[in-house]
Coordinates of C-alpha atoms in Angstrom, one line a residue:
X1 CA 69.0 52.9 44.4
X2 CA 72.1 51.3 46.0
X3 CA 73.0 51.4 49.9
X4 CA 74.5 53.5 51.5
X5 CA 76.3 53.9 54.4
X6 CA 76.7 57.6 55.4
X7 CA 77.1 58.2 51.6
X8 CA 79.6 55.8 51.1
X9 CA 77.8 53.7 48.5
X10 CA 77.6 49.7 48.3
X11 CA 77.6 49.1 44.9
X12 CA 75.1 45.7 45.3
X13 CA 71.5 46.5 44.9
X14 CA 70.9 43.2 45.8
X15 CA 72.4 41.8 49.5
X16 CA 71.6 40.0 52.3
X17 CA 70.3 41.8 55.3
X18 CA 69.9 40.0 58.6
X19 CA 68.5 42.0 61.3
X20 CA 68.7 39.9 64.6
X21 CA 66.3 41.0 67.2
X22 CA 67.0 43.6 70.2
X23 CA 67.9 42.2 73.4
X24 CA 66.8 42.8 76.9
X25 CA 69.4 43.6 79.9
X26 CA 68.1 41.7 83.1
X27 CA 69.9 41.4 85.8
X28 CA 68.5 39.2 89.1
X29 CA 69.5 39.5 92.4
X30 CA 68.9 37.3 95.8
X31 CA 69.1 37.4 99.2
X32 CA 69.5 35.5 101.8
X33 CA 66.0 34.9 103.7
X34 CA 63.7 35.8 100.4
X35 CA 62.3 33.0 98.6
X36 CA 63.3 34.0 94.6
X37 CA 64.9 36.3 93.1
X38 CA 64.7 40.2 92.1
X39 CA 64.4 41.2 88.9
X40 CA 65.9 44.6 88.0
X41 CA 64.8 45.6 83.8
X42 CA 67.9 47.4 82.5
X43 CA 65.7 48.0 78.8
X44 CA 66.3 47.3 75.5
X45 CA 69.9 47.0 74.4
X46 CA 71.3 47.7 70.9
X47 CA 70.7 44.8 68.1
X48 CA 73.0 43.4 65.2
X49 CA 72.5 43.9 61.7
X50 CA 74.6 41.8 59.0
X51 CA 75.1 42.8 56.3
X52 CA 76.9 40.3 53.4
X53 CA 77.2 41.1 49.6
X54 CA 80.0 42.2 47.0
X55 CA 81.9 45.1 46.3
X56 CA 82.9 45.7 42.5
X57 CA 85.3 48.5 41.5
X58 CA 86.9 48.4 37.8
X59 CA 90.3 48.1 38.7
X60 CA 91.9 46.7 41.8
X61 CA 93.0 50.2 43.3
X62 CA 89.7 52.2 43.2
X63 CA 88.5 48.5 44.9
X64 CA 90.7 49.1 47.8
X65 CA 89.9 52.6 47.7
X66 CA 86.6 51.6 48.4
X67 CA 87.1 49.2 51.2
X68 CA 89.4 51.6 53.1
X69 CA 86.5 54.0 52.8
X70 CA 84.6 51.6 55.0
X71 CA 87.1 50.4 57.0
X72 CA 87.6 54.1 58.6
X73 CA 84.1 54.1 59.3
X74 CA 84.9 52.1 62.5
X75 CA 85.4 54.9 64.0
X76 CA 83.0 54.5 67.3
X77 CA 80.8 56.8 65.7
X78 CA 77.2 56.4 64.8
X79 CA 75.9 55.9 61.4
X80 CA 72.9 55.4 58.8
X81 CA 72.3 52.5 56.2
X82 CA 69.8 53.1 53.6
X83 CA 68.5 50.1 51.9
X84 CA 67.5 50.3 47.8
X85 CA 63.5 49.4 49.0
X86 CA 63.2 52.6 51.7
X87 CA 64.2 51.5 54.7
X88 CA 66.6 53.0 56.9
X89 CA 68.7 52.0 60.1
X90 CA 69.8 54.4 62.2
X91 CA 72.4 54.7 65.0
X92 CA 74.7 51.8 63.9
X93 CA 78.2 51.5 64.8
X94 CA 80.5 49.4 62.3
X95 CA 81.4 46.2 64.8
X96 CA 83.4 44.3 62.0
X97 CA 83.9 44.6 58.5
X98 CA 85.0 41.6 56.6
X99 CA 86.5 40.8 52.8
X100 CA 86.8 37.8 51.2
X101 CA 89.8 37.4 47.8
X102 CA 90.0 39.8 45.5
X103 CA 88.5 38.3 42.3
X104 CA 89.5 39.9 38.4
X105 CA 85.9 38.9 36.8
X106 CA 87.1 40.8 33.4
X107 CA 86.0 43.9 33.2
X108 CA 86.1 44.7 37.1
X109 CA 87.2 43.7 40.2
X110 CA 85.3 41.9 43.0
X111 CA 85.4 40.7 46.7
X112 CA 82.9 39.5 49.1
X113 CA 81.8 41.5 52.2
X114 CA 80.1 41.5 55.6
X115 CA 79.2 44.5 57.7
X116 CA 77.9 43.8 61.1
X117 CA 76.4 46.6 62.5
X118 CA 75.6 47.4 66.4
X119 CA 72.0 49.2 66.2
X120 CA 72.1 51.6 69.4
X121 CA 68.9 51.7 71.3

């Protein structure tokens, strides 16, 4: 099984996935005459996920093809990535997608990439 994003498949069954924890949204307040401060919990905000592997396509146009696919994806819109061992983020938005030189490695064509996702909360 390969990932996918919203059934836009990422042809590496083998890439790095680096899922940074959630953060917390604090904000303290003080006052005049109150020793301290107030502490006011906002909850859990969203968390990144990065996502770095490499694309192959047999020829340099069905390569760009599928980067373009991806690059419309950061659309503000929430999506899924399914990973080949089961698991399965949900709510993502696309923050950045990133590709290194187009490589000719014979019989297909290559690049470097790197999603990082925004994991909504």
């Amino acid at each position: 099984m390969k990932a996918a994003i919203d059934e836009i498949l990422v042809d590496d069954e083998i890439f790095e996935l680096e899922i940074k924890s959630q953060q917390r949204k604090v904000v303290q307040r003080s006052s005049m005459g109150l020793d301290g401060q107030i502490s006011i919990d906002l909850g859990l905000r969203g968390r990144k996920l990065i996502q770095k592997g490499e694309l192959k396509a047999k020829s340099k146009a069905e390569l760009q093809k599928r980067i373009n696919e991806i690059n419309e994806m950061i659309d503000g819109e929430l999506h899924s990535l399914k990973c080949p061992d089961g698991r399965i983020f949900n709510n993502l938005l696309i923050d950045e997608f990133l590709t290194g030189t187009i490589v000719n490695s014979g019989a297909h064509q290559s690049c470097n990439y790197q999603i990082v996702y925004i994991q909504q909360g």
